[in-house]
Amino acid sequence: MPRIAIIGAGITGVTSAYALCKLGYQVTVYDRQRYPAMETSYANGGQLSASNAEVWNSTATIFKGLRWMLRKNAPLLLNPRFSWHKYSWLAQFMAQIPNYRDNTIATTRLAIQARQHLFDMAEAEGIDFDLERRGILHIYHDANSFKAAHRANALLQAGGLDRYAVTADEARAIEPTLQTGCHGGFYTPSDATGDIHKFTRGLAHACERRGVTFVQDADIATIRPHNGAYALDVRHNGGTERKPHEADAIVVCAGSASRQFAKLLGDRLNIYPVKGYSISVHLDDADSRAAAPHVSLLDEAAKIVTSRLGDRFRVAGTAEFNGFNLDIRAERVQPLIDWTRKHFPNVMTSRVVPWCGLRPMTPNMLPRVGPGKRPGVFYNTGHGHLGWTLSAATAQVLAESVRAALSSSPTAHTG
């Protein structure tokens, strides 16, 4: 049975491992962290949101970004310092504006498929991940933004999503703890929320029970063809320990680092790291637990999303184009705290844990799933802000791609 090496133990790598091991492949997952799901799959916004499938490639996004460039606390922030990768990515991003409609519909369909795959995995393996199936409510504070949202909603509905407009009173009825008013909203009852870290770790344990090997604290320095397979130079303890590994096929699920692995494997993969922030508000007292919402929210003006994760209230947002920068900046975290205090004043914010992660984004906002140029090389990466939402479906697409390719050849790589 072919040996498959998966690079990356985040949500895409672990769901890929699960799908491939169920097909009978011998799977090994490599990750540079000590445990699975310690980077972008650690503390995201928590939304399993087909309702957030609208791609960002629009003139409206460009104009908003230009207006926000001088605001340090803006929802979308671009560091203007020159970087060829950043500006070439932005040029390709703008070139995708004509595909906005088709890509939004395609993403919506994929998100709807992913939802059931994820629920099936959790049920089959008994994974508790603070799942809330109460839908997602998008709120709008003025008539113009609400009117613009109708246009995007038509595309989501074209993709098969059950999502409908609600009045301000209906929005309050859906989530009674919301303390501030709004002009109107859109509600998606079939969407859900859950803890991506808990799910990914739980699924990783399920993979191990099924025979998958996880190699943690592992930096992969090189990958090269060797004897009809691939040789991986795996380094541990800061490079002081080296051990060669072999695999018949490689699957790259390395998030924002996927670009460098694609280069090693002869492919060009334009993925840019877009930083997002979150805070986890610990609901330590009964009043806070009663005041925090259970229905997931998306505030369109602030570009902020929320999830109720057991005794924590997750608030997330912002998009920062600033390279591979993981600094947690106070001026980016404070708007999340301020938003919580404004809309949920009875939630105590005395214990707030900030976090940031790098979303791996492609210029067209669609994940790269499928084979590379070389035999035995595959990708499942570039999910952007929808990794939690889409990975359960792209793992199935990846697994079918691997099966089709490896079943048609006696070896994964011909040298």
PDB file of C-alpha atoms in Angstrom, residues 48-303:
ATOM      1  CA  LEU A  48     -18.763  26.777  10.189  1.00  0.00           C
ATOM      2  CA  SER A  49     -20.186  29.363   7.881  1.00  0.00           C
ATOM      3  CA  ALA A  50     -21.460  28.735   4.395  1.00  0.00           C
ATOM      4  CA  SER A  51     -23.052  32.161   4.916  1.00  0.00           C
ATOM      5  CA  ASN A  52     -19.558  33.701   4.868  1.00  0.00           C
ATOM      6  CA  ALA A  53     -18.616  32.147   1.527  1.00  0.00           C
ATOM      7  CA  GLU A  54     -18.666  35.416  -0.417  1.00  0.00           C
ATOM      8  CA  VAL A  55     -15.178  35.901  -1.861  1.00  0.00           C
ATOM      9  CA  TRP A  56     -13.446  39.225  -1.252  1.00  0.00           C
ATOM     10  CA  ASN A  57     -12.597  39.938  -4.902  1.00  0.00           C
ATOM     11  CA  SER A  58     -14.769  43.007  -5.451  1.00  0.00           C
ATOM     12  CA  THR A  59     -14.295  46.695  -6.133  1.00  0.00           C
ATOM     13  CA  ALA A  60     -16.081  47.417  -2.843  1.00  0.00           C
ATOM     14  CA  THR A  61     -13.359  45.556  -0.928  1.00  0.00           C
ATOM     15  CA  ILE A  62     -10.639  47.493  -2.753  1.00  0.00           C
ATOM     16  CA  PHE A  63     -12.214  50.877  -1.950  1.00  0.00           C
ATOM     17  CA  LYS A  64     -12.748  49.938   1.698  1.00  0.00           C
ATOM     18  CA  GLY A  65      -9.135  48.844   1.974  1.00  0.00           C
ATOM     19  CA  LEU A  66      -7.909  52.143   0.541  1.00  0.00           C
ATOM     20  CA  ARG A  67     -10.075  54.128   2.980  1.00  0.00           C
ATOM     21  CA  TRP A  68      -8.811  52.089   5.925  1.00  0.00           C
ATOM     22  CA  MET A  69      -5.083  52.207   5.093  1.00  0.00           C
ATOM     23  CA  LEU A  70      -4.311  54.986   7.595  1.00  0.00           C
ATOM     24  CA  ARG A  71      -6.360  53.519  10.470  1.00  0.00           C
ATOM     25  CA  LYS A  72      -4.354  51.217  12.760  1.00  0.00           C
ATOM     26  CA  ASN A  73      -7.576  49.670  14.112  1.00  0.00           C
ATOM     27  CA  ALA A  74      -9.242  49.199  10.704  1.00  0.00           C
ATOM     28  CA  PRO A  75     -10.935  45.856   9.934  1.00  0.00           C
ATOM     29  CA  LEU A  76      -8.667  45.467   6.897  1.00  0.00           C
ATOM     30  CA  LEU A  77      -5.107  46.755   7.189  1.00  0.00           C
ATOM     31  CA  LEU A  78      -2.391  46.773   4.535  1.00  0.00           C
ATOM     32  CA  ASN A  79       1.200  47.482   5.445  1.00  0.00           C
ATOM     33  CA  PRO A  80       2.242  49.658   2.449  1.00  0.00           C
ATOM     34  CA  ARG A  81       5.913  48.660   2.713  1.00  0.00           C
ATOM     35  CA  PHE A  82       6.977  47.126  -0.593  1.00  0.00           C
ATOM     36  CA  SER A  83       7.063  43.360  -0.923  1.00  0.00           C
ATOM     37  CA  TRP A  84       7.040  41.697  -4.330  1.00  0.00           C
ATOM     38  CA  HIS A  85       5.039  38.761  -3.004  1.00  0.00           C
ATOM     39  CA  LYS A  86       2.415  41.004  -1.431  1.00  0.00           C
ATOM     40  CA  TYR A  87       1.896  43.343  -4.374  1.00  0.00           C
ATOM     41  CA  SER A  88       1.995  40.618  -7.013  1.00  0.00           C
ATOM     42  CA  TRP A  89      -0.599  38.739  -4.936  1.00  0.00           C
ATOM     43  CA  LEU A  90      -2.778  41.863  -4.747  1.00  0.00           C
ATOM     44  CA  ALA A  91      -2.505  42.329  -8.512  1.00  0.00           C
ATOM     45  CA  GLN A  92      -3.721  38.778  -9.085  1.00  0.00           C
ATOM     46  CA  PHE A  93      -6.428  39.314  -6.471  1.00  0.00           C
ATOM     47  CA  MET A  94      -7.778  42.310  -8.406  1.00  0.00           C
ATOM     48  CA  ALA A  95      -7.565  40.356 -11.671  1.00  0.00           C
ATOM     49  CA  GLN A  96     -10.062  37.890 -10.156  1.00  0.00           C
ATOM     50  CA  ILE A  97     -12.802  40.506  -9.669  1.00  0.00           C
ATOM     51  CA  PRO A  98     -14.624  39.356 -12.853  1.00  0.00           C
ATOM     52  CA  ASN A  99     -14.897  35.865 -11.281  1.00  0.00           C
ATOM     53  CA  TYR A 100     -16.498  37.146  -8.070  1.00  0.00           C
ATOM     54  CA  ARG A 101     -19.936  35.696  -8.828  1.00  0.00           C
ATOM     55  CA  ASP A 102     -18.834  32.239  -9.981  1.00  0.00           C
ATOM     56  CA  ASN A 103     -16.290  31.827  -7.180  1.00  0.00           C
ATOM     57  CA  THR A 104     -18.782  32.850  -4.505  1.00  0.00           C
ATOM     58  CA  ILE A 105     -21.323  30.314  -5.733  1.00  0.00           C
ATOM     59  CA  ALA A 106     -18.677  27.563  -5.978  1.00  0.00           C
ATOM     60  CA  THR A 107     -17.443  28.290  -2.442  1.00  0.00           C
ATOM     61  CA  THR A 108     -20.997  28.203  -1.093  1.00  0.00           C
ATOM     62  CA  ARG A 109     -21.648  24.793  -2.593  1.00  0.00           C
ATOM     63  CA  LEU A 110     -18.392  23.420  -1.200  1.00  0.00           C
ATOM     64  CA  ALA A 111     -19.178  24.815   2.272  1.00  0.00           C
ATOM     65  CA  ILE A 112     -22.583  23.135   2.310  1.00  0.00           C
ATOM     66  CA  GLN A 113     -20.990  19.794   1.398  1.00  0.00           C
ATOM     67  CA  ALA A 114     -18.303  20.232   4.046  1.00  0.00           C
ATOM     68  CA  ARG A 115     -20.811  20.752   6.845  1.00  0.00           C
ATOM     69  CA  GLN A 116     -22.230  17.232   6.653  1.00  0.00           C
ATOM     70  CA  HIS A 117     -18.814  15.608   6.201  1.00  0.00           C
ATOM     71  CA  LEU A 118     -17.612  17.289   9.392  1.00  0.00           C
ATOM     72  CA  PHE A 119     -20.684  16.315  11.392  1.00  0.00           C
ATOM     73  CA  ASP A 120     -20.294  12.723  10.179  1.00  0.00           C
ATOM     74  CA  MET A 121     -16.629  12.635  11.271  1.00  0.00           C
ATOM     75  CA  ALA A 122     -17.464  13.992  14.712  1.00  0.00           C
ATOM     76  CA  GLU A 123     -20.306  11.514  15.208  1.00  0.00           C
ATOM     77  CA  ALA A 124     -18.323   8.516  13.976  1.00  0.00           C
ATOM     78  CA  GLU A 125     -15.366   9.274  16.250  1.00  0.00           C
ATOM     79  CA  GLY A 126     -17.219  10.706  19.250  1.00  0.00           C
ATOM     80  CA  ILE A 127     -15.534  14.131  19.117  1.00  0.00           C
ATOM     81  CA  ASP A 128     -16.765  16.818  21.517  1.00  0.00           C
ATOM     82  CA  PHE A 129     -15.894  20.257  20.142  1.00  0.00           C
ATOM     83  CA  ASP A 130     -18.470  22.622  21.702  1.00  0.00           C
ATOM     84  CA  LEU A 131     -20.731  22.347  18.668  1.00  0.00           C
ATOM     85  CA  GLU A 132     -23.613  24.840  18.510  1.00  0.00           C
ATOM     86  CA  ARG A 133     -26.114  24.271  15.694  1.00  0.00           C
ATOM     87  CA  ARG A 134     -28.135  27.456  16.191  1.00  0.00           C
ATOM     88  CA  GLY A 135     -27.295  29.182  12.920  1.00  0.00           C
ATOM     89  CA  ILE A 136     -25.416  32.369  12.106  1.00  0.00           C
ATOM     90  CA  LEU A 137     -26.960  35.850  12.193  1.00  0.00           C
ATOM     91  CA  HIS A 138     -25.400  38.616  10.088  1.00  0.00           C
ATOM     92  CA  ILE A 139     -26.280  42.085  11.342  1.00  0.00           C
ATOM     93  CA  TYR A 140     -26.197  45.383   9.441  1.00  0.00           C
ATOM     94  CA  HIS A 141     -26.366  48.837  10.995  1.00  0.00           C
ATOM     95  CA  ASP A 142     -27.561  50.961   8.066  1.00  0.00           C
ATOM     96  CA  ALA A 143     -29.841  50.749   5.049  1.00  0.00           C
ATOM     97  CA  ASN A 144     -27.057  50.930   2.446  1.00  0.00           C
ATOM     98  CA  SER A 145     -25.052  47.999   3.788  1.00  0.00           C
ATOM     99  CA  PHE A 146     -28.237  45.978   4.225  1.00  0.00           C
ATOM    100  CA  LYS A 147     -29.216  46.704   0.615  1.00  0.00           C
ATOM    101  CA  ALA A 148     -25.773  45.680  -0.622  1.00  0.00           C
ATOM    102  CA  ALA A 149     -26.066  42.454   1.384  1.00  0.00           C
ATOM    103  CA  HIS A 150     -29.141  41.464  -0.642  1.00  0.00           C
ATOM    104  CA  ARG A 151     -26.951  41.230  -3.743  1.00  0.00           C
ATOM    105  CA  ALA A 152     -24.467  38.919  -2.036  1.00  0.00           C
ATOM    106  CA  ASN A 153     -27.300  36.902  -0.531  1.00  0.00           C
ATOM    107  CA  ALA A 154     -28.666  36.157  -4.006  1.00  0.00           C
ATOM    108  CA  LEU A 155     -25.350  34.471  -4.858  1.00  0.00           C
ATOM    109  CA  LEU A 156     -25.345  32.440  -1.645  1.00  0.00           C
ATOM    110  CA  GLN A 157     -28.865  31.289  -2.402  1.00  0.00           C
ATOM    111  CA  ALA A 158     -27.796  30.422  -5.955  1.00  0.00           C
ATOM    112  CA  GLY A 159     -25.210  28.156  -4.341  1.00  0.00           C
ATOM    113  CA  GLY A 160     -28.005  26.339  -2.488  1.00  0.00           C
ATOM    114  CA  LEU A 161     -27.892  28.080   0.905  1.00  0.00           C
ATOM    115  CA  ASP A 162     -31.070  28.613   2.937  1.00  0.00           C
ATOM    116  CA  ARG A 163     -30.515  32.200   4.134  1.00  0.00           C
ATOM    117  CA  TYR A 164     -33.132  34.905   4.562  1.00  0.00           C
ATOM    118  CA  ALA A 165     -33.532  38.524   5.620  1.00  0.00           C
ATOM    119  CA  VAL A 166     -34.796  39.422   9.082  1.00  0.00           C
ATOM    120  CA  THR A 167     -35.952  42.674  10.636  1.00  0.00           C
ATOM    121  CA  ALA A 168     -34.253  44.273  13.637  1.00  0.00           C
ATOM    122  CA  ASP A 169     -36.962  42.853  15.906  1.00  0.00           C
ATOM    123  CA  GLU A 170     -36.572  39.400  14.386  1.00  0.00           C
ATOM    124  CA  ALA A 171     -32.806  39.604  14.855  1.00  0.00           C
ATOM    125  CA  ARG A 172     -33.308  40.390  18.547  1.00  0.00           C
ATOM    126  CA  ALA A 173     -35.717  37.462  18.845  1.00  0.00           C
ATOM    127  CA  ILE A 174     -33.139  35.123  17.291  1.00  0.00           C
ATOM    128  CA  GLU A 175     -30.473  36.289  19.769  1.00  0.00           C
ATOM    129  CA  PRO A 176     -32.098  38.037  22.768  1.00  0.00           C
ATOM    130  CA  THR A 177     -28.790  38.831  24.500  1.00  0.00           C
ATOM    131  CA  LEU A 178     -27.818  41.321  21.756  1.00  0.00           C
ATOM    132  CA  GLN A 179     -27.966  44.675  23.574  1.00  0.00           C
ATOM    133  CA  THR A 180     -27.640  47.073  20.633  1.00  0.00           C
ATOM    134  CA  GLY A 181     -30.016  47.615  17.781  1.00  0.00           C
ATOM    135  CA  CYS A 182     -29.433  47.066  14.087  1.00  0.00           C
ATOM    136  CA  HIS A 183     -31.112  48.025  10.822  1.00  0.00           C
ATOM    137  CA  GLY A 184     -31.673  44.410   9.802  1.00  0.00           C
ATOM    138  CA  GLY A 185     -29.951  41.125   9.233  1.00  0.00           C
ATOM    139  CA  PHE A 186     -29.674  37.828   7.411  1.00  0.00           C
ATOM    140  CA  TYR A 187     -30.080  34.520   9.188  1.00  0.00           C
ATOM    141  CA  THR A 188     -28.692  31.133   8.137  1.00  0.00           C
ATOM    142  CA  PRO A 189     -30.264  28.485  10.384  1.00  0.00           C
ATOM    143  CA  SER A 190     -28.172  25.611   8.981  1.00  0.00           C
ATOM    144  CA  ASP A 191     -24.781  27.138   9.859  1.00  0.00           C
ATOM    145  CA  ALA A 192     -22.995  26.206  13.069  1.00  0.00           C
ATOM    146  CA  THR A 193     -20.009  26.940  15.303  1.00  0.00           C
ATOM    147  CA  GLY A 194     -17.449  24.857  17.141  1.00  0.00           C
ATOM    148  CA  ASP A 195     -13.936  24.793  18.540  1.00  0.00           C
ATOM    149  CA  ILE A 196     -11.551  24.053  15.660  1.00  0.00           C
ATOM    150  CA  HIS A 197      -8.724  23.144  18.045  1.00  0.00           C
ATOM    151  CA  LYS A 198     -10.787  20.605  19.982  1.00  0.00           C
ATOM    152  CA  PHE A 199     -12.113  19.059  16.778  1.00  0.00           C
ATOM    153  CA  THR A 200      -8.714  18.806  15.087  1.00  0.00           C
ATOM    154  CA  ARG A 201      -7.045  17.295  18.148  1.00  0.00           C
ATOM    155  CA  GLY A 202      -9.923  14.853  18.565  1.00  0.00           C
ATOM    156  CA  LEU A 203      -9.756  13.821  14.917  1.00  0.00           C
ATOM    157  CA  ALA A 204      -5.963  13.445  15.166  1.00  0.00           C
ATOM    158  CA  HIS A 205      -6.453  10.963  18.016  1.00  0.00           C
ATOM    159  CA  ALA A 206      -8.997   9.123  15.865  1.00  0.00           C
ATOM    160  CA  CYS A 207      -6.443   8.995  13.035  1.00  0.00           C
ATOM    161  CA  GLU A 208      -3.860   7.500  15.384  1.00  0.00           C
ATOM    162  CA  ARG A 209      -6.340   4.821  16.429  1.00  0.00           C
ATOM    163  CA  ARG A 210      -6.724   4.029  12.730  1.00  0.00           C
ATOM    164  CA  GLY A 211      -2.964   3.674  12.228  1.00  0.00           C
ATOM    165  CA  VAL A 212      -1.864   7.172  11.163  1.00  0.00           C
ATOM    166  CA  THR A 213       1.582   8.222  12.454  1.00  0.00           C
ATOM    167  CA  PHE A 214       2.166  11.811  13.608  1.00  0.00           C
ATOM    168  CA  VAL A 215       5.731  13.138  13.576  1.00  0.00           C
ATOM    169  CA  GLN A 216       5.757  16.383  15.579  1.00  0.00           C
ATOM    170  CA  ASP A 217       8.538  18.911  16.225  1.00  0.00           C
ATOM    171  CA  ALA A 218       9.551  18.129  12.654  1.00  0.00           C
ATOM    172  CA  ASP A 219      11.028  20.650  10.229  1.00  0.00           C
ATOM    173  CA  ILE A 220      11.264  19.412   6.657  1.00  0.00           C
ATOM    174  CA  ALA A 221      14.352  20.955   5.090  1.00  0.00           C
ATOM    175  CA  THR A 222      14.258  19.276   1.684  1.00  0.00           C
ATOM    176  CA  ILE A 223      12.135  16.922  -0.399  1.00  0.00           C
ATOM    177  CA  ARG A 224      13.687  15.162  -3.386  1.00  0.00           C
ATOM    178  CA  PRO A 225      12.958  12.237  -5.704  1.00  0.00           C
ATOM    179  CA  HIS A 226      14.675   9.042  -4.541  1.00  0.00           C
ATOM    180  CA  ASN A 227      14.414   5.471  -5.882  1.00  0.00           C
ATOM    181  CA  GLY A 228      10.976   5.985  -7.406  1.00  0.00           C
ATOM    182  CA  ALA A 229       9.668   7.701  -4.262  1.00  0.00           C
ATOM    183  CA  TYR A 230      10.353  10.902  -2.305  1.00  0.00           C
ATOM    184  CA  ALA A 231      12.995  11.411   0.380  1.00  0.00           C
ATOM    185  CA  LEU A 232      12.205  13.891   3.136  1.00  0.00           C
ATOM    186  CA  ASP A 233      14.996  15.413   5.213  1.00  0.00           C
ATOM    187  CA  VAL A 234      13.279  15.721   8.612  1.00  0.00           C
ATOM    188  CA  ARG A 235      15.019  17.726  11.323  1.00  0.00           C
ATOM    189  CA  HIS A 236      14.263  17.835  15.032  1.00  0.00           C
ATOM    190  CA  ASN A 237      15.448  19.956  17.967  1.00  0.00           C
ATOM    191  CA  GLY A 238      16.347  22.983  15.899  1.00  0.00           C
ATOM    192  CA  GLY A 239      18.114  20.970  13.247  1.00  0.00           C
ATOM    193  CA  THR A 240      20.511  19.182  15.579  1.00  0.00           C
ATOM    194  CA  GLU A 241      18.859  15.830  14.854  1.00  0.00           C
ATOM    195  CA  ARG A 242      18.243  14.683  11.290  1.00  0.00           C
ATOM    196  CA  LYS A 243      16.447  11.602  10.064  1.00  0.00           C
ATOM    197  CA  PRO A 244      15.557  10.641   6.482  1.00  0.00           C
ATOM    198  CA  HIS A 245      12.001   9.564   5.737  1.00  0.00           C
ATOM    199  CA  GLU A 246      10.531   8.170   2.527  1.00  0.00           C
ATOM    200  CA  ALA A 247       7.071   8.362   1.008  1.00  0.00           C
ATOM    201  CA  ASP A 248       5.493   7.372  -2.265  1.00  0.00           C
ATOM    202  CA  ALA A 249       3.345  10.513  -2.341  1.00  0.00           C
ATOM    203  CA  ILE A 250       3.401  13.954  -0.729  1.00  0.00           C
ATOM    204  CA  VAL A 251       0.334  15.985   0.311  1.00  0.00           C
ATOM    205  CA  VAL A 252       1.004  19.629   1.176  1.00  0.00           C
ATOM    206  CA  CYS A 253      -1.394  20.994   3.811  1.00  0.00           C
ATOM    207  CA  ALA A 254       1.001  23.484   5.353  1.00  0.00           C
ATOM    208  CA  GLY A 255      -1.135  26.620   5.436  1.00  0.00           C
ATOM    209  CA  SER A 256       0.812  29.775   4.646  1.00  0.00           C
ATOM    210  CA  ALA A 257       4.042  27.753   4.479  1.00  0.00           C
ATOM    211  CA  SER A 258       2.631  25.741   1.545  1.00  0.00           C
ATOM    212  CA  ARG A 259       4.182  28.178  -0.916  1.00  0.00           C
ATOM    213  CA  GLN A 260       7.729  27.240   0.117  1.00  0.00           C
ATOM    214  CA  PHE A 261       6.979  23.510  -0.037  1.00  0.00           C
ATOM    215  CA  ALA A 262       5.419  23.913  -3.483  1.00  0.00           C
ATOM    216  CA  LYS A 263       8.640  25.551  -4.634  1.00  0.00           C
ATOM    217  CA  LEU A 264      10.627  22.535  -3.385  1.00  0.00           C
ATOM    218  CA  LEU A 265       8.277  20.289  -5.375  1.00  0.00           C
ATOM    219  CA  GLY A 266       8.423  22.219  -8.634  1.00  0.00           C
ATOM    220  CA  ASP A 267       5.098  24.053  -8.360  1.00  0.00           C
ATOM    221  CA  ARG A 268       4.162  27.711  -8.130  1.00  0.00           C
ATOM    222  CA  LEU A 269       1.574  28.297  -5.424  1.00  0.00           C
ATOM    223  CA  ASN A 270       0.692  31.909  -4.701  1.00  0.00           C
ATOM    224  CA  ILE A 271      -0.483  31.913  -1.109  1.00  0.00           C
ATOM    225  CA  TYR A 272      -0.239  35.001   1.068  1.00  0.00           C
ATOM    226  CA  PRO A 273      -0.431  34.972   4.903  1.00  0.00           C
ATOM    227  CA  VAL A 274      -3.319  37.232   5.958  1.00  0.00           C
ATOM    228  CA  LYS A 275      -3.260  37.740   9.719  1.00  0.00           C
ATOM    229  CA  GLY A 276      -6.461  37.482  11.731  1.00  0.00           C
ATOM    230  CA  TYR A 277      -7.014  38.103  15.437  1.00  0.00           C
ATOM    231  CA  SER A 278      -9.311  36.638  18.051  1.00  0.00           C
ATOM    232  CA  ILE A 279     -10.024  36.989  21.732  1.00  0.00           C
ATOM    233  CA  SER A 280     -11.385  34.265  23.991  1.00  0.00           C
ATOM    234  CA  VAL A 281     -13.480  35.849  26.727  1.00  0.00           C
ATOM    235  CA  HIS A 282     -13.700  33.454  29.661  1.00  0.00           C
ATOM    236  CA  LEU A 283     -17.207  33.436  31.091  1.00  0.00           C
ATOM    237  CA  ASP A 284     -16.229  32.922  34.718  1.00  0.00           C
ATOM    238  CA  ASP A 285     -19.448  34.054  36.383  1.00  0.00           C
ATOM    239  CA  ALA A 286     -23.106  33.184  35.969  1.00  0.00           C
ATOM    240  CA  ASP A 287     -24.081  36.674  34.781  1.00  0.00           C
ATOM    241  CA  SER A 288     -21.520  36.565  31.973  1.00  0.00           C
ATOM    242  CA  ARG A 289     -22.623  33.121  30.873  1.00  0.00           C
ATOM    243  CA  ALA A 290     -26.232  34.328  30.753  1.00  0.00           C
ATOM    244  CA  ALA A 291     -25.331  37.510  28.876  1.00  0.00           C
ATOM    245  CA  ALA A 292     -23.152  35.917  26.151  1.00  0.00           C
ATOM    246  CA  PRO A 293     -24.933  34.868  22.953  1.00  0.00           C
ATOM    247  CA  HIS A 294     -25.316  31.281  21.803  1.00  0.00           C
ATOM    248  CA  VAL A 295     -26.251  32.199  18.229  1.00  0.00           C
ATOM    249  CA  SER A 296     -23.162  33.067  16.194  1.00  0.00           C
ATOM    250  CA  LEU A 297     -22.995  36.641  14.945  1.00  0.00           C
ATOM    251  CA  LEU A 298     -21.269  38.491  12.124  1.00  0.00           C
ATOM    252  CA  ASP A 299     -21.209  42.280  12.370  1.00  0.00           C
ATOM    253  CA  GLU A 300     -20.769  43.444   8.789  1.00  0.00           C
ATOM    254  CA  ALA A 301     -19.517  46.950   9.583  1.00  0.00           C
ATOM    255  CA  ALA A 302     -16.866  45.819  12.057  1.00  0.00           C
ATOM    256  CA  LYS A 303     -16.060  42.570  10.184  1.00  0.00           C
TER     257      LYS A 303
END
